């Protein structure tokens, strides 16, 4: 009996300790994952700035994430949790049909069409990158293996102006020292998978990337770590650049796991003693823009300049906040506009599309952003399973 009481006492202490640690951080999780109180396809309660309209472009796309257009103007959508890549056949701006072209995949996420060959589709799974020529019976062919396992394995893909393919791979953990240097980093490679080399490191989870059309620099969203409370650390927008070995600095380090935000030292994780501050430029690169903690920024895209969009929107960055799952009072669940000038100087953030967040629960969770020069924007939603179409000037 004495032994049973001891065991019970130990278990009770463990349960109480776990509750004390996790309750402040996880009690909001039910909100993010509960069923939507309404079908957003039946009523679209989203609010936009004057001069823009929004509609449902496509539906029945559970877990819709990344989007890409092929050379024929058809949209391809990765459906990560479903293990599917879906093609939307588009005619005169309207979806005429949709079909699941590639299935039984391992968390497909990033999509990228080759700028030199608009029928060559590259996609990232949780363990590899594959390429396939669409419109043929060819099966996807693996070009390179990627590290698998752990958390944050929704990998992003984009082709850069240098004709190389970039892949962003998140960390295996909330905060830790990675055993595999490929995690929490961005690499680049040639089309055939060769010359795989490190581009930047210290990025905990940069799930989407884009290139600034003005100077070609890479911009990424990055999610901060959990379990530091409701308001820390900030999520981030980072401008990611390749290091310069000639300066002796080599690959640029964006801080994680020891630093976050504007080079703030994470002393909750890193309790070592240093001769110098371990979060100091140029050795560690601070965030470019801090975002409220737990907003979960995902897709981002620049509004094209010299385009059909109003000049007031030119150069601005549109970012999807997927929304918190671990905050006492939910935050995010919206699309924001980060105002920038032609040189990329940050001038503030304002709400662009709101209405997903209701007291009864979230109606959806915006993910990917795709903007076209003609005044059209597409937004994917992995909770509602839809693609929205935003039109400027109507």
mmCIF file of C-alpha atoms in Angstrom:
data_model
loop_
_atom_site.group_PDB
_atom_site.id
_atom_site.type_symbol
_atom_site.label_atom_id
_atom_site.label_comp_id
_atom_site.label_asym_id
_atom_site.label_seq_id
_atom_site.Cartn_x
_atom_site.Cartn_y
_atom_site.Cartn_z
ATOM 1 C CA UNK A 1 0.000 0.000 0.000
ATOM 2 C CA UNK A 2 2.848 2.349 0.841
ATOM 3 C CA UNK A 3 4.425 1.820 -2.561
ATOM 4 C CA UNK A 4 1.106 2.506 -4.316
ATOM 5 C CA UNK A 5 0.705 5.750 -2.401
ATOM 6 C CA UNK A 6 4.192 6.834 -3.397
ATOM 7 C CA UNK A 7 3.561 6.025 -7.056
ATOM 8 C CA UNK A 8 0.231 7.855 -6.951
ATOM 9 C CA UNK A 9 1.878 10.847 -5.311
ATOM 10 C CA UNK A 10 4.624 10.971 -7.943
ATOM 11 C CA UNK A 11 2.077 10.738 -10.774
ATOM 12 C CA UNK A 12 -0.009 13.487 -9.201
ATOM 13 C CA UNK A 13 3.030 15.756 -8.972
ATOM 14 C CA UNK A 14 3.889 15.050 -12.640
ATOM 15 C CA UNK A 15 0.335 15.815 -13.771
ATOM 16 C CA UNK A 16 0.177 19.032 -11.751
ATOM 17 C CA UNK A 17 3.611 20.091 -12.989
ATOM 18 C CA UNK A 18 2.645 19.439 -16.601
ATOM 19 C CA UNK A 19 -0.569 21.400 -16.117
ATOM 20 C CA UNK A 20 1.261 24.369 -14.633
ATOM 21 C CA UNK A 21 3.711 24.379 -17.567
ATOM 22 C CA UNK A 22 1.379 23.706 -20.476
ATOM 23 C CA UNK A 23 -1.939 25.281 -19.440
ATOM 24 C CA UNK A 24 -0.847 28.896 -20.008
ATOM 25 C CA UNK A 25 0.449 27.965 -23.469
ATOM 26 C CA UNK A 26 -2.001 25.376 -24.769
ATOM 27 C CA UNK A 27 -5.386 26.357 -23.415
ATOM 28 C CA UNK A 28 -6.140 28.209 -26.649
ATOM 29 C CA UNK A 29 -5.496 25.165 -28.836
ATOM 30 C CA UNK A 30 -9.118 24.026 -28.860
ATOM 31 C CA UNK A 31 -10.128 27.270 -30.566
ATOM 32 C CA UNK A 32 -7.847 26.839 -33.588
ATOM 33 C CA UNK A 33 -8.779 23.244 -34.266
ATOM 34 C CA UNK A 34 -12.507 23.223 -33.470
ATOM 35 C CA UNK A 35 -14.955 22.840 -36.341
ATOM 36 C CA UNK A 36 -15.904 26.049 -38.129
ATOM 37 C CA UNK A 37 -19.205 27.431 -36.822
ATOM 38 C CA UNK A 38 -20.284 28.362 -40.366
ATOM 39 C CA UNK A 39 -19.619 27.283 -43.949
ATOM 40 C CA UNK A 40 -17.726 30.210 -45.408
ATOM 41 C CA UNK A 41 -18.715 29.173 -48.952
ATOM 42 C CA UNK A 42 -22.364 29.924 -48.147
ATOM 43 C CA UNK A 43 -21.701 33.330 -46.655
ATOM 44 C CA UNK A 44 -18.507 35.314 -47.121
ATOM 45 C CA UNK A 45 -18.239 37.727 -44.157
ATOM 46 C CA UNK A 46 -14.742 38.976 -44.961
ATOM 47 C CA UNK A 47 -13.969 42.702 -44.935
ATOM 48 C CA UNK A 48 -11.545 44.376 -47.349
ATOM 49 C CA UNK A 49 -10.399 47.932 -48.086
ATOM 50 C CA UNK A 50 -12.525 50.009 -50.484
ATOM 51 C CA UNK A 51 -11.998 49.200 -54.150
ATOM 52 C CA UNK A 52 -11.457 45.465 -53.671
ATOM 53 C CA UNK A 53 -13.842 42.535 -53.911
ATOM 54 C CA UNK A 54 -13.487 38.907 -52.798
ATOM 55 C CA UNK A 55 -15.141 35.676 -53.909
ATOM 56 C CA UNK A 56 -14.673 31.915 -53.649
ATOM 57 C CA UNK A 57 -12.471 30.845 -56.566
ATOM 58 C CA UNK A 58 -12.419 27.113 -55.722
ATOM 59 C CA UNK A 59 -13.682 24.890 -52.903
ATOM 60 C CA UNK A 60 -13.533 21.264 -51.710
ATOM 61 C CA UNK A 61 -9.781 21.649 -51.232
ATOM 62 C CA UNK A 62 -9.167 20.444 -47.683
ATOM 63 C CA UNK A 63 -5.720 21.456 -46.355
ATOM 64 C CA UNK A 64 -4.992 23.726 -49.349
ATOM 65 C CA UNK A 65 -1.551 25.315 -48.881
ATOM 66 C CA UNK A 66 0.764 26.482 -51.675
ATOM 67 C CA UNK A 67 -0.398 27.591 -55.129
ATOM 68 C CA UNK A 68 1.332 27.937 -58.500
ATOM 69 C CA UNK A 69 0.196 28.695 -62.051
ATOM 70 C CA UNK A 70 1.483 26.672 -64.993
ATOM 71 C CA UNK A 71 2.224 28.031 -68.463
ATOM 72 C CA UNK A 72 -1.370 27.402 -69.573
ATOM 73 C CA UNK A 73 -2.878 29.510 -66.787
ATOM 74 C CA UNK A 74 -4.072 26.575 -64.693
ATOM 75 C CA UNK A 75 -3.559 26.608 -60.937
ATOM 76 C CA UNK A 76 -1.917 23.813 -58.955
ATOM 77 C CA UNK A 77 -2.552 23.475 -55.231
ATOM 78 C CA UNK A 78 -0.671 21.428 -52.650
ATOM 79 C CA UNK A 79 -2.947 19.785 -50.086
ATOM 80 C CA UNK A 80 -0.459 18.847 -47.452
ATOM 81 C CA UNK A 81 -2.452 16.834 -44.933
ATOM 82 C CA UNK A 82 -4.311 15.032 -47.727
ATOM 83 C CA UNK A 83 -1.084 14.031 -49.494
ATOM 84 C CA UNK A 84 -2.412 15.415 -52.775
ATOM 85 C CA UNK A 85 -1.530 17.951 -55.471
ATOM 86 C CA UNK A 86 -4.655 19.194 -57.254
ATOM 87 C CA UNK A 87 -4.941 20.874 -60.652
ATOM 88 C CA UNK A 88 -7.569 23.567 -61.216
ATOM 89 C CA UNK A 89 -8.327 24.021 -64.918
ATOM 90 C CA UNK A 90 -9.017 27.733 -65.404
ATOM 91 C CA UNK A 91 -10.848 29.311 -68.350
ATOM 92 C CA UNK A 92 -11.568 33.043 -68.544
ATOM 93 C CA UNK A 93 -10.677 33.427 -64.897
ATOM 94 C CA UNK A 94 -13.081 30.729 -63.716
ATOM 95 C CA UNK A 95 -12.357 27.189 -62.494
ATOM 96 C CA UNK A 96 -13.920 24.781 -65.000
ATOM 97 C CA UNK A 97 -12.730 21.563 -63.368
ATOM 98 C CA UNK A 98 -10.416 20.249 -60.681
ATOM 99 C CA UNK A 99 -8.669 16.924 -60.363
ATOM 100 C CA UNK A 100 -6.238 15.301 -57.964
ATOM 101 C CA UNK A 101 -3.322 14.640 -60.291
ATOM 102 C CA UNK A 102 -0.681 13.399 -57.854
ATOM 103 C CA UNK A 103 -1.577 11.509 -54.710
ATOM 104 C CA UNK A 104 -0.232 9.321 -51.927
ATOM 105 C CA UNK A 105 2.459 11.918 -51.271
ATOM 106 C CA UNK A 106 4.304 12.626 -48.020
ATOM 107 C CA UNK A 107 3.062 16.053 -46.889
ATOM 108 C CA UNK A 108 3.510 17.863 -50.225
ATOM 109 C CA UNK A 109 3.881 21.581 -49.634
ATOM 110 C CA UNK A 110 6.128 23.832 -51.727
ATOM 111 C CA UNK A 111 5.330 24.104 -55.445
ATOM 112 C CA UNK A 112 7.478 25.771 -58.097
ATOM 113 C CA UNK A 113 7.324 25.822 -61.892
ATOM 114 C CA UNK A 114 10.625 26.117 -63.716
ATOM 115 C CA UNK A 115 10.894 29.575 -65.288
ATOM 116 C CA UNK A 116 12.832 28.018 -68.179
ATOM 117 C CA UNK A 117 10.300 25.231 -68.667
ATOM 118 C CA UNK A 118 6.755 26.192 -67.571
ATOM 119 C CA UNK A 119 5.600 22.552 -67.799
ATOM 120 C CA UNK A 120 8.196 21.319 -65.304
ATOM 121 C CA UNK A 121 6.667 21.214 -61.828
ATOM 122 C CA UNK A 122 8.876 20.820 -58.760
ATOM 123 C CA UNK A 123 7.348 19.974 -55.394
ATOM 124 C CA UNK A 124 8.695 19.392 -51.907
ATOM 125 C CA UNK A 125 7.538 16.587 -49.667
ATOM 126 C CA UNK A 126 8.577 15.942 -46.065
ATOM 127 C CA UNK A 127 11.473 13.771 -47.252
ATOM 128 C CA UNK A 128 12.387 14.779 -50.814
ATOM 129 C CA UNK A 129 12.041 17.104 -53.792
ATOM 130 C CA UNK A 130 10.547 15.690 -56.982
ATOM 131 C CA UNK A 131 10.055 16.997 -60.508
ATOM 132 C CA UNK A 132 7.512 16.049 -63.162
ATOM 133 C CA UNK A 133 6.453 17.255 -66.607
ATOM 134 C CA UNK A 134 2.747 18.045 -66.317
ATOM 135 C CA UNK A 135 0.340 16.932 -69.005
ATOM 136 C CA UNK A 136 2.205 13.678 -69.581
ATOM 137 C CA UNK A 137 2.076 10.180 -68.149
ATOM 138 C CA UNK A 138 5.463 10.720 -66.614
ATOM 139 C CA UNK A 139 5.636 9.876 -62.939
ATOM 140 C CA UNK A 140 7.279 12.353 -60.547
ATOM 141 C CA UNK A 141 11.003 11.695 -60.243
ATOM 142 C CA UNK A 142 12.935 12.345 -57.064
ATOM 143 C CA UNK A 143 15.835 14.723 -57.579
ATOM 144 C CA UNK A 144 17.109 14.841 -53.985
ATOM 145 C CA UNK A 145 16.388 13.448 -50.530
ATOM 146 C CA UNK A 146 15.559 15.845 -47.703
ATOM 147 C CA UNK A 147 15.809 15.287 -43.945
ATOM 148 C CA UNK A 148 12.563 13.915 -42.538
ATOM 149 C CA UNK A 149 10.938 13.558 -39.154
ATOM 150 C CA UNK A 150 10.239 15.902 -36.288
ATOM 151 C CA UNK A 151 8.241 19.110 -36.516
ATOM 152 C CA UNK A 152 8.026 21.804 -39.180
ATOM 153 C CA UNK A 153 8.417 19.609 -42.245
ATOM 154 C CA UNK A 154 6.119 21.542 -44.558
ATOM 155 C CA UNK A 155 8.992 22.557 -46.826
ATOM 156 C CA UNK A 156 8.863 25.569 -49.133
ATOM 157 C CA UNK A 157 10.224 25.847 -52.705
ATOM 158 C CA UNK A 158 10.946 28.787 -54.985
ATOM 159 C CA UNK A 159 13.119 29.436 -58.041
ATOM 160 C CA UNK A 160 15.385 32.461 -57.690
ATOM 161 C CA UNK A 161 16.507 34.950 -60.307
ATOM 162 C CA UNK A 162 19.861 33.152 -60.284
ATOM 163 C CA UNK A 163 18.120 30.128 -61.848
ATOM 164 C CA UNK A 164 18.573 28.022 -58.719
ATOM 165 C CA UNK A 165 15.899 26.236 -56.707
ATOM 166 C CA UNK A 166 15.632 27.231 -53.033
ATOM 167 C CA UNK A 167 14.207 25.015 -50.305
ATOM 168 C CA UNK A 168 13.424 26.086 -46.751
ATOM 169 C CA UNK A 169 13.409 23.356 -44.098
ATOM 170 C CA UNK A 170 12.079 24.050 -40.601
ATOM 171 C CA UNK A 171 13.399 22.781 -37.300
ATOM 172 C CA UNK A 172 12.633 19.362 -35.832
ATOM 173 C CA UNK A 173 11.656 20.912 -32.500
ATOM 174 C CA UNK A 174 10.310 23.927 -30.685
ATOM 175 C CA UNK A 175 13.795 24.994 -29.583
ATOM 176 C CA UNK A 176 16.925 22.823 -29.601
ATOM 177 C CA UNK A 177 20.374 22.339 -31.081
ATOM 178 C CA UNK A 178 19.787 20.521 -34.369
ATOM 179 C CA UNK A 179 21.768 17.372 -35.102
ATOM 180 C CA UNK A 180 21.215 17.775 -38.853
ATOM 181 C CA UNK A 181 22.497 21.098 -40.222
ATOM 182 C CA UNK A 182 19.958 20.959 -43.038
ATOM 183 C CA UNK A 183 17.128 21.705 -40.604
ATOM 184 C CA UNK A 184 16.205 25.276 -39.618
ATOM 185 C CA UNK A 185 17.981 26.438 -42.761
ATOM 186 C CA UNK A 186 17.587 27.336 -46.432
ATOM 187 C CA UNK A 187 19.549 25.557 -49.143
ATOM 188 C CA UNK A 188 19.806 26.049 -52.888
ATOM 189 C CA UNK A 189 20.397 23.521 -55.648
ATOM 190 C CA UNK A 190 20.441 23.059 -59.393
ATOM 191 C CA UNK A 191 17.446 21.677 -61.284
ATOM 192 C CA UNK A 192 18.800 18.140 -61.255
ATOM 193 C CA UNK A 193 19.344 18.180 -57.494
ATOM 194 C CA UNK A 194 23.102 18.674 -57.691
ATOM 195 C CA UNK A 195 25.225 21.371 -56.047
ATOM 196 C CA UNK A 196 23.086 21.336 -52.890
ATOM 197 C CA UNK A 197 24.554 24.053 -50.703
ATOM 198 C CA UNK A 198 23.719 26.082 -47.601
ATOM 199 C CA UNK A 199 22.252 29.544 -48.216
ATOM 200 C CA UNK A 200 21.274 30.683 -44.688
ATOM 201 C CA UNK A 201 20.770 29.176 -41.249
ATOM 202 C CA UNK A 202 19.205 30.010 -37.888
ATOM 203 C CA UNK A 203 15.632 30.094 -39.259
ATOM 204 C CA UNK A 204 13.387 28.098 -36.926
ATOM 205 C CA UNK A 205 10.511 27.693 -39.339
ATOM 206 C CA UNK A 206 10.360 29.769 -42.524
ATOM 207 C CA UNK A 207 7.371 28.081 -44.213
ATOM 208 C CA UNK A 208 7.065 30.468 -47.181
ATOM 209 C CA UNK A 209 9.471 32.613 -49.154
ATOM 210 C CA UNK A 210 9.284 35.148 -51.967
ATOM 211 C CA UNK A 211 11.630 37.452 -53.857
ATOM 212 C CA UNK A 212 11.381 41.221 -53.892
ATOM 213 C CA UNK A 213 10.855 42.216 -57.561
ATOM 214 C CA UNK A 214 12.865 45.414 -57.055
ATOM 215 C CA UNK A 215 16.204 43.993 -55.914
ATOM 216 C CA UNK A 216 15.677 40.207 -56.076
ATOM 217 C CA UNK A 217 16.312 39.664 -52.366
ATOM 218 C CA UNK A 218 14.584 36.792 -50.575
ATOM 219 C CA UNK A 219 11.965 37.599 -47.942
ATOM 220 C CA UNK A 220 10.583 34.917 -45.632
ATOM 221 C CA UNK A 221 8.053 34.558 -42.865
ATOM 222 C CA UNK A 222 9.373 32.924 -39.707
ATOM 223 C CA UNK A 223 7.490 31.527 -36.750
ATOM 224 C CA UNK A 224 8.929 32.114 -33.304
ATOM 225 C CA UNK A 225 9.217 29.445 -30.640
ATOM 226 C CA UNK A 226 6.463 28.480 -28.182
ATOM 227 C CA UNK A 227 6.181 28.373 -24.374
ATOM 228 C CA UNK A 228 7.389 31.878 -23.549
ATOM 229 C CA UNK A 229 3.868 33.120 -22.887
ATOM 230 C CA UNK A 230 1.268 35.023 -24.876
ATOM 231 C CA UNK A 231 3.487 37.838 -26.107
ATOM 232 C CA UNK A 232 6.953 36.364 -26.683
ATOM 233 C CA UNK A 233 8.797 35.825 -28.857
ATOM 234 C CA UNK A 234 7.644 37.781 -31.915
ATOM 235 C CA UNK A 235 7.080 36.073 -35.211
ATOM 236 C CA UNK A 236 9.177 37.626 -37.945
ATOM 237 C CA UNK A 237 9.710 38.805 -41.488
ATOM 238 C CA UNK A 238 13.332 38.298 -42.495
ATOM 239 C CA UNK A 239 15.285 39.446 -45.524
ATOM 240 C CA UNK A 240 17.570 36.503 -46.204
ATOM 241 C CA UNK A 241 20.865 37.046 -47.979
ATOM 242 C CA UNK A 242 23.837 34.866 -48.741
ATOM 243 C CA UNK A 243 26.934 35.395 -46.626
ATOM 244 C CA UNK A 244 30.222 36.734 -47.905
ATOM 245 C CA UNK A 245 33.150 34.456 -46.974
ATOM 246 C CA UNK A 246 35.595 37.196 -47.964
ATOM 247 C CA UNK A 247 34.487 39.153 -44.890
ATOM 248 C CA UNK A 248 35.197 36.167 -42.655
ATOM 249 C CA UNK A 249 31.531 35.876 -41.684
ATOM 250 C CA UNK A 250 30.474 33.131 -44.078
ATOM 251 C CA UNK A 251 26.868 31.906 -44.028
ATOM 252 C CA UNK A 252 24.456 34.338 -42.409
ATOM 253 C CA UNK A 253 22.894 33.204 -39.136
ATOM 254 C CA UNK A 254 19.375 34.476 -38.412
ATOM 255 C CA UNK A 255 19.613 33.667 -34.731
ATOM 256 C CA UNK A 256 17.565 30.616 -33.813
ATOM 257 C CA UNK A 257 17.751 28.867 -31.378
ATOM 258 C CA UNK A 258 19.684 31.336 -29.207
ATOM 259 C CA UNK A 259 18.200 34.617 -30.449
ATOM 260 C CA UNK A 260 14.853 35.975 -31.599
ATOM 261 C CA UNK A 261 13.353 39.210 -32.901
ATOM 262 C CA UNK A 262 15.696 42.182 -32.874
ATOM 263 C CA UNK A 263 18.584 40.033 -31.627
ATOM 264 C CA UNK A 264 17.089 39.321 -28.212
ATOM 265 C CA UNK A 265 18.954 36.586 -26.336
ATOM 266 C CA UNK A 266 16.715 33.620 -25.473
ATOM 267 C CA UNK A 267 17.991 33.041 -21.949
ATOM 268 C CA UNK A 268 15.154 30.626 -21.244
ATOM 269 C CA UNK A 269 16.858 28.207 -23.642
ATOM 270 C CA UNK A 270 20.461 29.352 -23.846
ATOM 271 C CA UNK A 271 21.915 29.766 -20.354
ATOM 272 C CA UNK A 272 25.567 29.659 -21.345
ATOM 273 C CA UNK A 273 27.999 32.411 -20.398
ATOM 274 C CA UNK A 274 29.644 34.286 -23.276
ATOM 275 C CA UNK A 275 32.588 36.616 -23.729
ATOM 276 C CA UNK A 276 30.477 38.647 -26.186
ATOM 277 C CA UNK A 277 26.728 39.111 -26.465
ATOM 278 C CA UNK A 278 25.630 35.984 -28.392
ATOM 279 C CA UNK A 279 23.044 37.981 -30.371
ATOM 280 C CA UNK A 280 24.989 40.723 -32.130
ATOM 281 C CA UNK A 281 25.258 41.912 -35.730
ATOM 282 C CA UNK A 282 26.918 41.004 -38.007
ATOM 283 C CA UNK A 283 27.311 37.546 -36.461
ATOM 284 C CA UNK A 284 23.569 37.084 -35.883
ATOM 285 C CA UNK A 285 21.050 38.876 -38.102
ATOM 286 C CA UNK A 286 18.013 40.459 -36.394
ATOM 287 C CA UNK A 287 14.495 40.273 -37.791
ATOM 288 C CA UNK A 288 13.500 42.897 -40.340
ATOM 289 C CA UNK A 289 9.915 43.196 -39.095
ATOM 290 C CA UNK A 290 8.567 41.871 -35.799
ATOM 291 C CA UNK A 291 5.056 40.399 -35.836
ATOM 292 C CA UNK A 292 2.852 39.851 -32.750
ATOM 293 C CA UNK A 293 3.673 36.496 -31.130
ATOM 294 C CA UNK A 294 1.672 33.459 -32.280
ATOM 295 C CA UNK A 295 0.242 35.221 -35.356
ATOM 296 C CA UNK A 296 1.716 32.326 -37.386
ATOM 297 C CA UNK A 297 2.702 34.201 -40.576
ATOM 298 C CA UNK A 298 2.695 31.964 -43.653
ATOM 299 C CA UNK A 299 2.295 33.080 -47.260
ATOM 300 C CA UNK A 300 3.688 36.403 -48.412
ATOM 301 C CA UNK A 301 3.777 38.207 -51.741
ATOM 302 C CA UNK A 302 4.727 41.628 -53.077
ATOM 303 C CA UNK A 303 2.214 43.796 -54.891
ATOM 304 C CA UNK A 304 3.743 44.316 -58.367
ATOM 305 C CA UNK A 305 4.751 47.867 -59.186
ATOM 306 C CA UNK A 306 3.902 49.481 -62.529
ATOM 307 C CA UNK A 307 0.854 47.219 -62.598
ATOM 308 C CA UNK A 308 -2.940 47.432 -62.546
ATOM 309 C CA UNK A 309 -2.829 47.749 -58.774
ATOM 310 C CA UNK A 310 -3.213 51.267 -57.405
ATOM 311 C CA UNK A 311 0.133 53.013 -57.017
ATOM 312 C CA UNK A 312 -0.602 53.240 -53.293
ATOM 313 C CA UNK A 313 -0.200 49.435 -53.121
ATOM 314 C CA UNK A 314 2.972 49.187 -55.202
ATOM 315 C CA UNK A 315 5.938 47.570 -53.409
ATOM 316 C CA UNK A 316 3.782 46.560 -50.411
ATOM 317 C CA UNK A 317 3.985 43.085 -48.883
ATOM 318 C CA UNK A 318 0.795 41.099 -48.275
ATOM 319 C CA UNK A 319 1.114 38.465 -45.534
ATOM 320 C CA UNK A 320 -1.271 35.737 -44.326
ATOM 321 C CA UNK A 321 -1.531 35.272 -40.550
ATOM 322 C CA UNK A 322 -2.673 31.678 -40.115
ATOM 323 C CA UNK A 323 -3.656 32.361 -36.500
ATOM 324 C CA UNK A 324 -2.662 31.253 -33.016
ATOM 325 C CA UNK A 325 -3.257 27.847 -31.507
ATOM 326 C CA UNK A 326 -1.454 28.489 -28.214
ATOM 327 C CA UNK A 327 -2.454 31.913 -27.022
ATOM 328 C CA UNK A 328 -4.939 32.741 -24.264
ATOM 329 C CA UNK A 329 -6.697 35.307 -26.456
ATOM 330 C CA UNK A 330 -6.529 34.208 -30.121
ATOM 331 C CA UNK A 331 -4.634 36.412 -32.540
ATOM 332 C CA UNK A 332 -3.999 36.346 -36.282
ATOM 333 C CA UNK A 333 -6.600 34.760 -38.580
ATOM 334 C CA UNK A 334 -6.279 37.597 -41.082
ATOM 335 C CA UNK A 335 -4.304 38.968 -44.007
ATOM 336 C CA UNK A 336 -2.256 42.105 -43.446
ATOM 337 C CA UNK A 337 -0.623 44.733 -45.605
ATOM 338 C CA UNK A 338 2.930 45.718 -44.713
ATOM 339 C CA UNK A 339 3.534 49.105 -46.253
ATOM 340 C CA UNK A 340 6.922 49.510 -47.918
ATOM 341 C CA UNK A 341 8.488 52.115 -50.141
ATOM 342 C CA UNK A 342 10.380 51.399 -53.359
ATOM 343 C CA UNK A 343 13.546 50.689 -51.363
ATOM 344 C CA UNK A 344 11.812 48.195 -49.098
ATOM 345 C CA UNK A 345 11.802 50.492 -46.060
ATOM 346 C CA UNK A 346 9.121 49.424 -43.596
ATOM 347 C CA UNK A 347 6.377 51.991 -42.925
ATOM 348 C CA UNK A 348 3.895 50.039 -40.817
ATOM 349 C CA UNK A 349 1.344 47.232 -40.902
ATOM 350 C CA UNK A 350 -2.408 47.452 -41.314
ATOM 351 C CA UNK A 351 -5.203 44.905 -41.620
ATOM 352 C CA UNK A 352 -6.018 44.022 -45.221
ATOM 353 C CA UNK A 353 -8.629 41.259 -44.920
ATOM 354 C CA UNK A 354 -10.391 40.367 -41.673
ATOM 355 C CA UNK A 355 -13.471 38.383 -40.689
ATOM 356 C CA UNK A 356 -12.171 34.834 -40.251
ATOM 357 C CA UNK A 357 -11.943 35.271 -36.478
ATOM 358 C CA UNK A 358 -15.299 35.099 -34.665
ATOM 359 C CA UNK A 359 -16.261 34.543 -31.041
ATOM 360 C CA UNK A 360 -17.787 31.198 -32.004
ATOM 361 C CA UNK A 361 -14.575 30.011 -33.642
ATOM 362 C CA UNK A 362 -12.477 30.585 -36.755
ATOM 363 C CA UNK A 363 -14.262 30.379 -40.101
ATOM 364 C CA UNK A 364 -10.964 29.698 -41.858
ATOM 365 C CA UNK A 365 -7.194 30.072 -41.677
ATOM 366 C CA UNK A 366 -5.444 31.912 -44.558
ATOM 367 C CA UNK A 367 -2.232 30.303 -45.828
ATOM 368 C CA UNK A 368 -0.778 31.067 -49.254
ATOM 369 C CA UNK A 369 -0.726 34.386 -51.137
ATOM 370 C CA UNK A 370 -0.353 34.719 -54.907
ATOM 371 C CA UNK A 371 -0.598 38.151 -56.568
ATOM 372 C CA UNK A 372 -0.806 38.886 -60.294
ATOM 373 C CA UNK A 373 0.011 42.197 -62.057
ATOM 374 C CA UNK A 374 -3.478 42.456 -63.537
ATOM 375 C CA UNK A 375 -4.999 43.295 -60.159
ATOM 376 C CA UNK A 376 -5.879 39.789 -58.957
ATOM 377 C CA UNK A 377 -4.834 38.032 -55.763
ATOM 378 C CA UNK A 378 -5.395 34.442 -54.643
ATOM 379 C CA UNK A 379 -5.413 33.248 -51.035
ATOM 380 C CA UNK A 380 -5.532 29.622 -49.923
ATOM 381 C CA UNK A 381 -7.315 28.508 -46.745
ATOM 382 C CA UNK A 382 -6.434 25.107 -45.296
ATOM 383 C CA UNK A 383 -9.231 25.091 -42.706
ATOM 384 C CA UNK A 384 -12.153 26.104 -44.934
ATOM 385 C CA UNK A 385 -10.636 24.204 -47.871
ATOM 386 C CA UNK A 386 -11.024 27.018 -50.370
ATOM 387 C CA UNK A 387 -9.128 29.426 -52.600
ATOM 388 C CA UNK A 388 -10.274 33.046 -52.460
ATOM 389 C CA UNK A 389 -10.000 35.445 -55.380
ATOM 390 C CA UNK A 390 -9.458 39.133 -54.629
ATOM 391 C CA UNK A 391 -9.888 41.661 -57.450
ATOM 392 C CA UNK A 392 -8.747 45.262 -57.340
ATOM 393 C CA UNK A 393 -10.901 47.890 -59.022
ATOM 394 C CA UNK A 394 -14.283 46.168 -58.803
#
